[in-house]
Amino acid sequence: MAQESELNFKATELRLGLPGTDECEDMMISSVKNNNKRYLSETVEDNNASKDITSPETAPAPKAQIIGWPPVRSYRKNNLQTKKTESETGIFVKVSMDGAPYLRKIDLKIYNGYAELLNALETMFKFTIGEYSEREGYKGSEYAPAYEDKDGDLMLVGDVPWNMFMSSCKKLRIMKGSEARGLGCGV
Amino acid sequence: MGYSFPEEALEHVLWFLSSDKDRNSVSLVCKSWYEIERWCRRRVFVGNCYAVTPEIVIRRFPEVRALEMKGKPHFADFNLVPEGWGAYVYPWISAMSVAYPWLEEIKLKRMVVTDESLELISKSFKNFRVLVLSSCEGFTTDGLASIAANCSNLRELDLRDSEVEDLSGHWLSHFPDNCTSLVSLNMSCSGSEVSFSALERLVARCPNLRTLRLNRAVPLEKLPNLLRRAPQLEELGTGAYSAEIRSDIYSNLAEAFSFCKQLKGLSGFWDVVPAYLPAMYSVCSGLTSLNLSYATLQCPDLTKLVSQCHSLQRLWVLDYIEDSGLEALSASCKDLQELRVFPSDPFGAEPNVFLTEQGLVSVSEGCPKLQSVLYFCRQMSNAALITIAKNRPNMIRFRLCIIEPQVPDYLTLEPLDTGFGAIVKSCKELRRLSMSGLLTDRVFDYIGTHAKKLEMLSIAFAGDSDLGLHHVLSGCDSLRKLEIRDCPFGDKALLANAAKLETMRSLWMSSCSVSYGACKLLGQKMPRLNVEVIDERGPPDSRPDSCPVEKLYVYRTVGGRRIDMPGYVWTMDEDSTLEFS
């Protein structure tokens, strides 16, 4: 029978797919694979409540990728992927506060600017920072946020653009009292 | 014969004709005009390397000085053409090395160029001046070294978007010390680190250098050394735009940029550190072309930058620019002609930036000269497309890619037929169109009816039936290139419009419903077409005639079937039914 010989032909033909599958079955198999992926990511995601870096397997599964879609050339895709891995690692810096028994560590990447950073510091160490002005530094409190830059100098937080600060900040130090005043903290 | 127009006079007149179209028309007037024209044609453009053979070109045009040629189909850019498909330039170089000893220029796109070819070029043509390899592959830095070493009068070496195997960065050092002729050097696609001192000395001794596109490996802190030695530069591609934050590096860079008063075009900007952006602000007002498509800057930095580029005519940028950045662009850059917005996260399931159809609408409103658009986004509406069409009837290239296939108008949930219909109706000079989103046969009816100047059409995941394809093939009078993927188009429209295919350069159809039987029939009926079936599942005659082929590439040719096909490509010709009966 024609059908039988067709099947035999298929069993022995040279091809690039899994044996015993044809085009329609290939599509079914790939959609089943995707369902499994989604299931896996759901269960693992429930356990990942923290803000820690998520590994690729636990990130929400991307939709089944269609070859050549969207039509973006490979050298463009490669460029973006490199950037992505860079952005997955945080910029962790130590934060010390004068008089506190131990230090903390924060990830500068999660803040969008100085306001958010200072807010977070205030909450972490339970103090208030004064108002920033270029002329007088942080006025209205006995604390001044400072940082050590790449050259090892102690600088007042807030003077340079946020991005520049993020790349040059090596560690943070919340200064207190008379020393703080020396950095331009007007009380 | 009576009085006749002297040949010398005609030749003198023809000298002024540079357009291929004009020369082709001249050569059809009569036999003697054909003869005179062919002896004085110096530049030949071959749009499809398989449409003709080297022998035929050489026989007709014996005195060619410049060849421009294209190889693989456009969809090869998106990995739809398997490895080893073809488009080898070597047979052409080999034939021309004998026939055209005075060849000066070779410009290739999407071709396979081996080191052997490059070496042959460098040794065969004494007056060789211009090599442009656009989206090519197959060569290594060794091939580049032969070009550098042997082409003593080299003016242009441009490797834009090509894939080069980086064996060593030393290739640049092969330019001899007495080479001072360089006008344009584009090595942006190369990965290897070249000797910086060799690069510096090369730049310093080439006073006519106008275009310099560096690769990512050239560090930012060394860029001023090059700029100072080439203040006459008009086009610059930076290397990685990042360095340690240091004020001496910054001021050095800013000062060097300020010396480059002729700078019109900028590109590069890999790994950009925003702190160093202001260093280039001094050149912004003179820029006509800015390629930020590798710059992973955020919206505020991008907005600030483009707002200063009041003379901008062309902008390529990532979608980090967002709608607000595009609005600023539309307010600041009134001379803008071309905009390309690329996706920063093409495979992400959710939008990562605030870029919608509104950005494109703003630019279409604010930029009266906007005529060329490539836009990736995640939502679109018929209303937006209608507005864009109304604003910009001067549009000639419109390529819209909605990232998710088959998404409808997000406001009405209808197909985007009316929107694209408005584009083709209003933009009467439209030459190129790429569509996406949910589209029915109706949009193809609009296209066939109105898009009379359309030369290239790209379709994906669209249409309902053969009627869609029929509208396009029967209606688009100027159509030259048609590329289709994943559409329910089949045999009927293809066979009914077979004659149309001889008036086009090429047709690509992949993951459609064209049967093997129809391909055979087409190949039989149309001897001047090469009908090539690409199928990685094995010989198509091991499957029934009704089985659809994976991919089909049809092109007109005077060169006959090609002889360099890989194992997964079959040509359907007059003999094919005899072979498999």
Short mmCIF file of C-alpha atoms in Angstrom, two decimals, chain A residues 59-137:
data_model
loop_
_atom_site.label_atom_id
_atom_site.label_comp_id
_atom_site.label_asym_id
_atom_site.label_seq_id
_atom_site.Cartn_x
_atom_site.Cartn_y
_atom_site.Cartn_z
CA ALA A 59 13.56 33.77 35.36
CA PRO A 60 10.11 33.74 33.72
CA ALA A 61 10.40 31.52 30.65
CA PRO A 62 10.49 33.52 27.42
CA LYS A 63 7.93 32.55 24.82
CA ALA A 64 9.03 29.87 22.34
CA GLN A 65 11.54 31.65 20.19
CA ILE A 66 10.73 31.68 16.52
CA ILE A 67 13.77 31.45 14.27
CA GLY A 68 14.66 34.80 12.79
CA TRP A 69 11.98 36.69 14.72
CA PRO A 70 11.97 39.50 15.61
CA PRO A 71 14.20 40.37 12.66
CA VAL A 72 17.24 41.60 14.57
CA ARG A 73 20.71 40.85 13.25
CA SER A 74 22.91 38.66 15.43
CA TYR A 75 25.61 41.25 16.01
CA ARG A 76 22.97 43.49 17.59
CA LYS A 77 21.66 40.71 19.79
CA ASN A 78 25.15 39.82 21.00
CA ASN A 79 25.85 43.38 22.00
CA LEU A 80 22.74 43.59 24.16
CA GLN A 81 23.32 40.23 25.82
CA THR A 82 26.69 41.34 27.13
CA LYS A 83 25.10 44.37 28.66
CA LYS A 84 22.44 42.23 30.28
CA THR A 85 24.87 40.06 32.22
CA GLU A 86 26.64 43.15 33.42
CA SER A 87 23.42 44.58 34.75
CA GLU A 88 22.60 41.41 36.60
CA THR A 89 25.52 41.83 39.00
CA GLY A 90 25.06 44.49 41.61
CA ILE A 91 27.43 47.14 42.87
CA PHE A 92 27.77 46.14 46.51
CA VAL A 93 29.50 48.59 48.81
CA LYS A 94 30.12 48.50 52.55
CA VAL A 95 28.34 51.08 54.68
CA SER A 96 29.76 52.05 58.01
CA MET A 97 28.30 54.43 60.55
CA ASP A 98 30.45 56.12 63.15
CA GLY A 99 29.78 54.42 66.46
CA ALA A 100 27.88 51.45 65.06
CA PRO A 101 29.27 48.02 66.06
CA TYR A 102 29.13 46.44 62.60
CA LEU A 103 28.93 47.42 58.96
CA ARG A 104 26.21 46.80 56.39
CA LYS A 105 26.35 46.19 52.68
CA ILE A 106 24.04 47.66 50.02
CA ASP A 107 23.62 47.30 46.27
CA LEU A 108 23.85 50.73 44.67
CA LYS A 109 22.20 49.45 41.48
CA ILE A 110 18.80 49.12 43.05
CA TYR A 111 18.51 52.85 43.71
CA ASN A 112 17.53 55.28 41.03
CA GLY A 113 19.22 58.28 42.59
CA TYR A 114 20.47 59.98 45.71
CA ALA A 115 17.02 60.47 47.22
CA GLU A 116 16.32 56.75 47.25
CA LEU A 117 19.80 55.91 48.52
CA LEU A 118 19.66 58.34 51.41
CA ASN A 119 16.18 57.20 52.32
CA ALA A 120 17.40 53.64 52.48
CA LEU A 121 20.35 54.62 54.65
CA GLU A 122 18.12 56.53 57.00
CA THR A 123 15.89 53.48 57.42
CA MET A 124 18.81 51.07 57.79
CA PHE A 125 20.63 53.01 60.47
CA LYS A 126 17.69 54.78 62.03
CA PHE A 127 18.80 58.39 61.75
CA THR A 128 17.96 61.47 59.71
CA ILE A 129 20.13 63.18 57.16
CA GLY A 130 19.69 66.87 56.72
CA GLU A 131 18.88 68.75 53.53
CA TYR A 132 21.53 68.82 50.82
CA SER A 133 22.77 72.02 49.29
CA GLU A 134 25.84 72.49 47.15
CA ARG A 135 27.05 75.32 49.30
CA GLU A 136 26.53 73.92 52.73
CA GLY A 137 26.34 70.15 52.36
#
